[in-house]
Amino acid sequence: MVYFPSASQLKSSFGSAMPNYWVSSAEEKAHKAVDFVEEEVARVVKPHHAVPMYSAEYFKYCTLGGIFACGPTHATVTPLDLVKCRMQVDSSLYKSNIDAFRTIVRTEGASALFTGFGATLIGYAFQGAGKYGLYEVFKYKYAQLVGEDLAAKYKTGLFLAASASAEFFADILLCPWEAVKVKTQTTIPPFSNSVFTAFPKALAADGLGGLYRGLVPLWARQIPYTMVKFATFENTVVAIYNQLPGEKEDYSALAQTGVSFLGGYIAGIFCAVVSHPADVMVSKVNTDRKAGESMGQAMSRIYGKIGFGGLWNGLGTRIVMVGTLTGLQWLLYDSFKAYVGLPTSGGAKK
């Protein structure tokens, strides 16, 4: 509060030379000016308004946070994804990851490392909206369904059920863009140099059904991935805070998002291992499924060709890629939540 002398104090200081009406007027104006400044300062520096938990606004912000978390992060690691997909389709194409980068730059140019960037950005932005937004919705709804006590007792089961449900729908949004991405990345020279020409070209060639031919293996890859991602993250964050003094609320938003990044990176490592065989199969099916062949026939034929060992091609690259992007996703997601006035994810001590 800014201090300003009263009329009596002014009068005693300046004596009878200062008329009463002038003193009163000056005091009134000064206090009005001070009040105005204080109100403006409070308006400018006030924190973001508190968003009611589990309100429509809460779920809207979680959905927006998922878009910001998934689209840009997946697009950023496009070079790693490009190499991974090509090595999954043809393990003899490059001698190593380093050889792959060098070969691509030498033969196709440095910009070729970002082949599939547009489809990745759009597809995973859609997927992020479904993954994070619907996860929060299902987690809340399932907790309401089973009751508070059971939800608290079997919280890992709640995380698994909510994340599986969310990913089921998120993959429907992702699938056509994933098909375009894989086709673009694994065709040499690339199927198209822009997502705006690649999507209509793929749609004309394969039809909408063709763009969804990889949905079943995508579910097989992404649903276990997301279940591990959310359940591992939630429990890892709790474990981290259990090792720290004080409560989660005692730490700054910056420290809390740092914990989110660490928990996300650890979760990403587990995700990569669990989902990698299905990830290989998604790439293979999108590039090697024959006309008139059922999904089961295609997967059986492809497995007969590559064997169990072939399902693990590119795992090292994918661990680095998935660990990094999963950590960054949780960092961006919780940073966005903190910015709009939501609490960061997880972390209540046992």
Short mmCIF file of C-alpha atoms in Angstrom, two decimals:
data_model
loop_
_atom_site.label_atom_id
_atom_site.label_comp_id
_atom_site.label_asym_id
_atom_site.label_seq_id
_atom_site.Cartn_x
_atom_site.Cartn_y
_atom_site.Cartn_z
CA MET A 1 0.00 0.00 0.00
CA VAL A 2 1.37 3.42 -0.92
CA TYR A 3 1.41 5.89 2.02
CA PHE A 4 -0.02 9.39 1.55
CA PRO A 5 -0.39 11.97 4.37
CA SER A 6 -3.84 12.89 5.59
CA ALA A 7 -5.40 16.34 5.42
CA SER A 8 -4.65 17.05 9.11
CA GLN A 9 -0.99 16.11 8.64
CA LEU A 10 -0.70 18.41 5.64
CA LYS A 11 -2.37 21.21 7.58
CA SER A 12 -0.02 20.86 10.53
CA SER A 13 2.98 20.88 8.21
CA PHE A 14 2.06 23.91 6.13
CA GLY A 15 -0.02 25.89 8.61
CA SER A 16 -2.87 28.26 7.90
CA ALA A 17 -1.34 29.26 4.57
CA MET A 18 -2.89 26.15 3.05
CA PRO A 19 -6.67 26.41 2.71
CA ASN A 20 -8.77 23.51 4.00
CA TYR A 21 -10.54 23.02 0.67
CA TRP A 22 -7.17 22.79 -1.15
CA VAL A 23 -5.84 20.26 1.33
CA SER A 24 -8.96 18.13 1.08
CA SER A 25 -8.97 18.31 -2.70
CA ALA A 26 -5.29 17.43 -2.95
CA GLU A 27 -5.66 14.54 -0.53
CA GLU A 28 -8.68 13.18 -2.36
CA LYS A 29 -7.02 13.38 -5.78
CA ALA A 30 -3.81 11.86 -4.51
CA HIS A 31 -5.60 8.94 -2.88
CA LYS A 32 -7.65 8.40 -6.04
CA ALA A 33 -4.46 8.38 -8.09
CA VAL A 34 -2.79 5.93 -5.70
CA ASP A 35 -5.83 3.66 -5.72
CA PHE A 36 -5.88 3.70 -9.51
CA VAL A 37 -2.18 2.78 -9.74
CA GLU A 38 -2.57 -0.02 -7.21
CA GLU A 39 -5.57 -1.44 -9.06
CA GLU A 40 -3.69 -1.37 -12.37
CA VAL A 41 -0.62 -3.02 -10.87
CA ALA A 42 -2.78 -5.71 -9.30
CA ARG A 43 -4.56 -6.26 -12.60
CA VAL A 44 -1.32 -6.63 -14.54
CA VAL A 45 0.63 -8.79 -12.12
CA LYS A 46 -2.20 -10.91 -10.73
CA PRO A 47 -1.76 -14.67 -11.33
CA HIS A 48 -3.87 -16.52 -13.85
CA HIS A 49 -7.36 -17.17 -12.59
CA ALA A 50 -7.89 -20.51 -10.92
CA VAL A 51 -9.55 -22.99 -13.25
CA PRO A 52 -12.10 -25.21 -11.47
CA MET A 53 -10.85 -28.79 -11.46
CA TYR A 54 -12.69 -31.15 -13.82
CA SER A 55 -14.72 -28.34 -15.33
CA ALA A 56 -15.25 -27.95 -19.07
CA GLU A 57 -12.54 -25.27 -19.01
CA TYR A 58 -10.16 -27.65 -17.24
CA PHE A 59 -10.60 -30.36 -19.87
CA LYS A 60 -10.31 -27.77 -22.66
CA TYR A 61 -6.92 -26.63 -21.36
CA CYS A 62 -5.74 -30.24 -20.95
CA THR A 63 -6.67 -30.86 -24.59
CA LEU A 64 -4.80 -27.76 -25.76
CA GLY A 65 -1.83 -28.79 -23.63
CA GLY A 66 -1.82 -32.18 -25.36
CA ILE A 67 -1.68 -30.50 -28.77
CA PHE A 68 1.28 -28.35 -27.74
CA ALA A 69 3.01 -31.29 -26.07
CA CYS A 70 2.76 -33.89 -28.83
CA GLY A 71 2.74 -32.15 -32.22
CA PRO A 72 5.94 -30.07 -31.93
CA THR A 73 7.92 -32.72 -30.02
CA HIS A 74 7.25 -35.51 -32.50
CA ALA A 75 7.96 -33.17 -35.42
CA THR A 76 11.26 -32.08 -33.85
CA VAL A 77 12.61 -35.65 -33.80
CA THR A 78 11.62 -36.31 -37.42
CA PRO A 79 15.25 -37.08 -38.47
CA LEU A 80 15.46 -39.87 -35.89
CA ASP A 81 12.04 -41.15 -36.90
CA LEU A 82 13.03 -41.10 -40.57
CA VAL A 83 16.08 -43.26 -39.94
CA LYS A 84 14.14 -45.59 -37.65
CA CYS A 85 11.35 -46.17 -40.18
CA ARG A 86 13.73 -46.80 -43.07
CA MET A 87 15.80 -49.25 -41.05
CA GLN A 88 12.62 -51.04 -39.91
CA VAL A 89 11.52 -51.50 -43.51
CA ASP A 90 14.99 -52.45 -44.81
CA SER A 91 17.64 -53.19 -42.17
CA SER A 92 20.34 -53.46 -44.87
CA LEU A 93 19.74 -49.92 -46.12
CA TYR A 94 22.28 -48.32 -43.75
CA LYS A 95 25.17 -49.71 -41.71
CA SER A 96 24.36 -47.65 -38.62
CA ASN A 97 22.41 -44.62 -37.48
CA ILE A 98 25.38 -42.34 -38.16
CA ASP A 99 25.82 -43.87 -41.60
CA ALA A 100 22.13 -43.28 -42.24
CA PHE A 101 22.35 -39.57 -41.45
CA ARG A 102 25.48 -39.16 -43.55
CA THR A 103 24.02 -41.06 -46.48
CA ILE A 104 20.77 -39.12 -46.46
CA VAL A 105 22.56 -35.76 -46.32
CA ARG A 106 25.01 -36.79 -49.06
CA THR A 107 22.48 -38.27 -51.45
CA GLU A 108 19.28 -36.34 -50.73
CA GLY A 109 20.41 -33.13 -49.04
CA ALA A 110 20.19 -31.95 -45.42
CA SER A 111 16.55 -30.91 -45.77
CA ALA A 112 15.65 -34.53 -46.53
CA LEU A 113 16.24 -35.36 -42.85
CA PHE A 114 12.89 -33.70 -42.15
CA THR A 115 10.94 -35.77 -44.65
CA GLY A 116 7.52 -36.38 -43.12
CA PHE A 117 7.70 -33.34 -40.83
CA GLY A 118 4.31 -31.92 -41.85
CA ALA A 119 2.35 -35.15 -41.50
CA THR A 120 4.04 -35.78 -38.16
CA LEU A 121 3.20 -32.33 -36.82
CA ILE A 122 -0.46 -32.50 -37.83
CA GLY A 123 -1.03 -36.16 -36.95
CA TYR A 124 0.51 -36.03 -33.50
CA ALA A 125 -1.16 -32.72 -32.69
CA PHE A 126 -4.49 -34.50 -33.25
CA GLN A 127 -3.28 -37.50 -31.31
CA GLY A 128 -2.05 -35.33 -28.42
CA ALA A 129 -5.44 -33.67 -28.14
CA GLY A 130 -7.08 -37.07 -27.75
CA LYS A 131 -4.34 -38.64 -25.65
CA TYR A 132 -4.05 -35.99 -22.94
CA GLY A 133 -7.49 -34.43 -23.08
CA LEU A 134 -9.43 -37.69 -23.06
CA TYR A 135 -7.07 -39.21 -20.48
CA GLU A 136 -8.12 -36.53 -18.01
CA VAL A 137 -11.78 -37.05 -18.92
CA PHE A 138 -11.68 -40.84 -18.56
CA LYS A 139 -9.61 -40.70 -15.38
CA TYR A 140 -12.21 -38.42 -13.80
CA LYS A 141 -15.21 -40.38 -15.12
CA TYR A 142 -13.83 -43.78 -14.09
CA ALA A 143 -12.97 -42.46 -10.62
CA GLN A 144 -16.54 -41.19 -10.27
CA LEU A 145 -17.86 -44.54 -11.49
CA VAL A 146 -15.96 -46.74 -9.00
CA GLY A 147 -15.96 -44.29 -6.11
CA GLU A 148 -13.21 -42.32 -4.37
CA ASP A 149 -12.00 -45.14 -2.12
CA LEU A 150 -11.58 -47.73 -4.88
CA ALA A 151 -10.04 -45.14 -7.20
CA ALA A 152 -7.42 -44.30 -4.58
CA LYS A 153 -6.76 -47.95 -3.71
CA TYR A 154 -6.39 -49.09 -7.32
CA LYS A 155 -5.06 -45.89 -8.83
CA THR A 156 -2.59 -47.64 -11.15
CA GLY A 157 -5.48 -49.62 -12.61
CA LEU A 158 -7.34 -46.33 -13.03
CA PHE A 159 -4.36 -44.83 -14.91
CA LEU A 160 -4.16 -47.88 -17.18
CA ALA A 161 -7.88 -47.94 -17.99
CA ALA A 162 -8.10 -44.19 -18.63
CA SER A 163 -5.01 -44.06 -20.82
CA ALA A 164 -6.07 -47.11 -22.88
CA SER A 165 -9.50 -45.59 -23.49
CA ALA A 166 -8.03 -42.23 -24.49
CA GLU A 167 -5.49 -43.77 -26.87
CA PHE A 168 -8.13 -45.83 -28.63
CA PHE A 169 -9.77 -42.65 -29.88
CA ALA A 170 -6.53 -40.70 -30.28
CA ASP A 171 -5.23 -43.28 -32.76
CA ILE A 172 -8.30 -42.87 -34.96
CA LEU A 173 -7.29 -39.22 -35.32
CA LEU A 174 -3.63 -40.10 -35.91
CA CYS A 175 -3.87 -43.10 -38.26
CA PRO A 176 -4.26 -41.47 -41.71
CA TRP A 177 -1.48 -38.99 -41.00
CA GLU A 178 0.79 -41.78 -39.75
CA ALA A 179 0.17 -43.69 -42.99
CA VAL A 180 1.13 -40.63 -45.06
CA LYS A 181 4.21 -40.05 -42.90
CA VAL A 182 5.48 -43.62 -43.21
CA LYS A 183 4.82 -43.76 -46.95
CA THR A 184 6.64 -40.47 -47.45
CA GLN A 185 9.61 -41.46 -45.31
CA THR A 186 10.13 -44.96 -46.65
CA THR A 187 9.83 -44.13 -50.36
CA ILE A 188 13.14 -43.18 -51.97
CA PRO A 189 12.93 -40.67 -53.49
CA PRO A 190 10.18 -39.42 -51.14
CA PHE A 191 6.56 -40.02 -52.08
CA SER A 192 6.05 -36.25 -51.78
CA ASN A 193 7.93 -33.25 -50.47
CA SER A 194 4.96 -31.64 -48.72
CA VAL A 195 2.13 -32.91 -46.57
CA PHE A 196 -0.29 -30.76 -48.56
CA THR A 197 0.45 -32.77 -51.70
CA ALA A 198 1.22 -36.07 -49.97
CA PHE A 199 -2.14 -36.42 -48.21
CA PRO A 200 -4.39 -35.94 -51.27
CA LYS A 201 -2.00 -38.07 -53.34
CA ALA A 202 -2.15 -40.92 -50.82
CA LEU A 203 -5.93 -40.53 -50.45
CA ALA A 204 -6.39 -40.74 -54.24
CA ALA A 205 -4.11 -43.78 -54.50
CA ASP A 206 -5.31 -45.81 -51.49
CA GLY A 207 -8.68 -44.35 -50.54
CA LEU A 208 -9.71 -43.52 -46.98
CA GLY A 209 -9.77 -47.20 -46.11
CA GLY A 210 -6.19 -47.53 -47.28
CA LEU A 211 -5.10 -44.76 -44.93
CA TYR A 212 -6.64 -46.74 -42.06
CA ARG A 213 -5.16 -50.11 -42.98
CA GLY A 214 -2.55 -49.71 -40.26
CA LEU A 215 -5.06 -48.88 -37.50
CA VAL A 216 -5.02 -52.30 -35.82
CA PRO A 217 -1.20 -52.48 -35.52
CA LEU A 218 -1.25 -48.79 -34.52
CA TRP A 219 -3.59 -49.67 -31.65
CA ALA A 220 -1.30 -52.59 -30.82
CA ARG A 221 1.64 -50.19 -30.67
CA GLN A 222 0.11 -47.10 -29.12
CA ILE A 223 -2.34 -48.45 -26.54
CA PRO A 224 0.29 -50.44 -24.57
CA TYR A 225 2.70 -47.53 -25.11
CA THR A 226 0.29 -45.02 -23.64
CA MET A 227 -0.75 -47.28 -20.77
CA VAL A 228 2.90 -47.68 -19.79
CA LYS A 229 3.55 -43.98 -20.42
CA PHE A 230 0.86 -42.64 -18.10
CA ALA A 231 0.98 -45.29 -15.40
CA THR A 232 4.80 -45.20 -15.20
CA PHE A 233 4.85 -41.41 -15.24
CA GLU A 234 2.23 -41.03 -12.51
CA ASN A 235 3.97 -43.54 -10.23
CA THR A 236 7.47 -42.26 -11.01
CA VAL A 237 6.53 -38.70 -10.12
CA VAL A 238 5.05 -39.89 -6.82
CA ALA A 239 8.27 -41.82 -6.12
CA ILE A 240 10.40 -38.73 -6.85
CA TYR A 241 8.39 -36.51 -4.52
CA ASN A 242 8.49 -39.21 -1.85
CA GLN A 243 12.30 -38.90 -1.88
CA LEU A 244 12.19 -35.12 -1.57
CA PRO A 245 11.62 -33.15 1.64
CA GLY A 246 8.31 -31.41 2.03
CA GLU A 247 5.25 -31.60 -0.17
CA LYS A 248 4.87 -31.07 -3.91
CA GLU A 249 3.22 -27.70 -3.31
CA ASP A 250 6.38 -26.51 -1.50
CA TYR A 251 8.27 -26.47 -4.81
CA SER A 252 8.14 -23.82 -7.51
CA ALA A 253 6.40 -24.40 -10.83
CA LEU A 254 9.84 -24.60 -12.46
CA ALA A 255 10.95 -27.36 -10.08
CA GLN A 256 7.69 -29.24 -10.56
CA THR A 257 8.03 -29.20 -14.35
CA GLY A 258 11.60 -30.45 -13.92
CA VAL A 259 10.24 -33.43 -12.02
CA SER A 260 7.71 -33.91 -14.82
CA PHE A 261 10.50 -34.02 -17.41
CA LEU A 262 12.49 -36.60 -15.42
CA GLY A 263 9.42 -38.75 -14.79
CA GLY A 264 8.48 -38.49 -18.47
CA TYR A 265 11.93 -39.52 -19.69
CA ILE A 266 11.95 -42.59 -17.44
CA ALA A 267 8.46 -43.49 -18.63
CA GLY A 268 9.57 -43.05 -22.24
CA ILE A 269 12.27 -45.70 -21.93
CA PHE A 270 9.73 -48.28 -20.78
CA CYS A 271 7.32 -47.16 -23.51
CA ALA A 272 9.88 -47.66 -26.26
CA VAL A 273 10.66 -51.23 -25.27
CA VAL A 274 7.03 -52.29 -24.78
CA SER A 275 5.74 -50.84 -28.04
CA HIS A 276 8.68 -51.38 -30.38
CA PRO A 277 7.67 -54.69 -32.04
CA ALA A 278 4.27 -53.21 -32.96
CA ASP A 279 6.00 -50.06 -34.19
CA VAL A 280 8.08 -52.15 -36.59
CA MET A 281 4.95 -53.96 -37.77
CA VAL A 282 3.16 -50.63 -38.40
CA SER A 283 5.98 -49.53 -40.69
CA LYS A 284 6.04 -52.88 -42.48
CA VAL A 285 2.28 -53.10 -42.98
CA ASN A 286 2.07 -49.55 -44.34
CA THR A 287 4.71 -50.30 -46.97
CA ASP A 288 4.45 -54.03 -47.68
CA ARG A 289 0.80 -55.05 -47.42
CA LYS A 290 -0.34 -56.63 -50.68
CA ALA A 291 -3.61 -55.88 -52.43
CA GLY A 292 -6.47 -58.06 -51.17
CA GLU A 293 -4.41 -59.30 -48.22
CA SER A 294 -6.09 -59.26 -44.80
CA MET A 295 -4.37 -57.65 -41.82
CA GLY A 296 -3.73 -61.04 -40.23
CA GLN A 297 -2.29 -62.46 -43.46
CA ALA A 298 -0.05 -59.46 -43.95
CA MET A 299 1.29 -59.57 -40.40
CA SER A 300 1.86 -63.32 -40.58
CA ARG A 301 3.70 -63.08 -43.89
CA ILE A 302 5.84 -60.16 -42.71
CA TYR A 303 6.72 -61.92 -39.45
CA GLY A 304 7.68 -65.03 -41.40
CA LYS A 305 10.07 -62.89 -43.41
CA ILE A 306 11.74 -60.87 -40.63
CA GLY A 307 11.40 -63.21 -37.64
CA PHE A 308 11.39 -62.27 -33.95
CA GLY A 309 14.74 -60.51 -34.22
CA GLY A 310 13.45 -58.29 -37.01
CA LEU A 311 10.79 -56.89 -34.68
CA TRP A 312 13.58 -55.18 -32.72
CA ASN A 313 15.31 -53.39 -35.60
CA GLY A 314 15.99 -49.76 -34.69
CA LEU A 315 15.29 -50.18 -30.95
CA GLY A 316 18.33 -48.18 -29.81
CA THR A 317 17.34 -45.19 -31.91
CA ARG A 318 13.76 -45.43 -30.73
CA ILE A 319 14.76 -45.48 -27.03
CA VAL A 320 16.65 -42.22 -27.48
CA MET A 321 13.84 -40.73 -29.54
CA VAL A 322 10.94 -41.84 -27.35
CA GLY A 323 12.68 -41.11 -24.05
CA THR A 324 13.52 -37.59 -25.17
CA LEU A 325 10.17 -36.74 -26.69
CA THR A 326 8.19 -38.26 -23.80
CA GLY A 327 10.18 -36.22 -21.30
CA LEU A 328 9.69 -33.08 -23.39
CA GLN A 329 5.97 -33.81 -23.76
CA TRP A 330 5.41 -33.90 -20.03
CA LEU A 331 7.58 -30.80 -19.61
CA LEU A 332 5.56 -28.84 -22.19
CA TYR A 333 2.22 -30.22 -21.00
CA ASP A 334 2.79 -29.31 -17.36
CA SER A 335 4.39 -25.96 -18.24
CA PHE A 336 1.24 -25.11 -20.20
CA LYS A 337 -0.98 -26.28 -17.35
CA ALA A 338 0.94 -24.14 -14.86
CA TYR A 339 0.73 -21.14 -17.19
CA VAL A 340 -3.07 -21.29 -17.45
CA GLY A 341 -3.52 -21.86 -13.72
CA LEU A 342 -3.79 -25.66 -13.47
CA PRO A 343 -1.74 -27.81 -11.08
CA THR A 344 1.04 -29.89 -12.64
CA SER A 345 0.40 -33.59 -13.14
CA GLY A 346 0.65 -36.24 -10.44
CA GLY A 347 2.83 -36.16 -7.39
CA ALA A 348 0.58 -36.59 -4.34
CA LYS A 349 2.63 -38.42 -1.72
CA LYS A 350 1.59 -41.82 -0.48
#
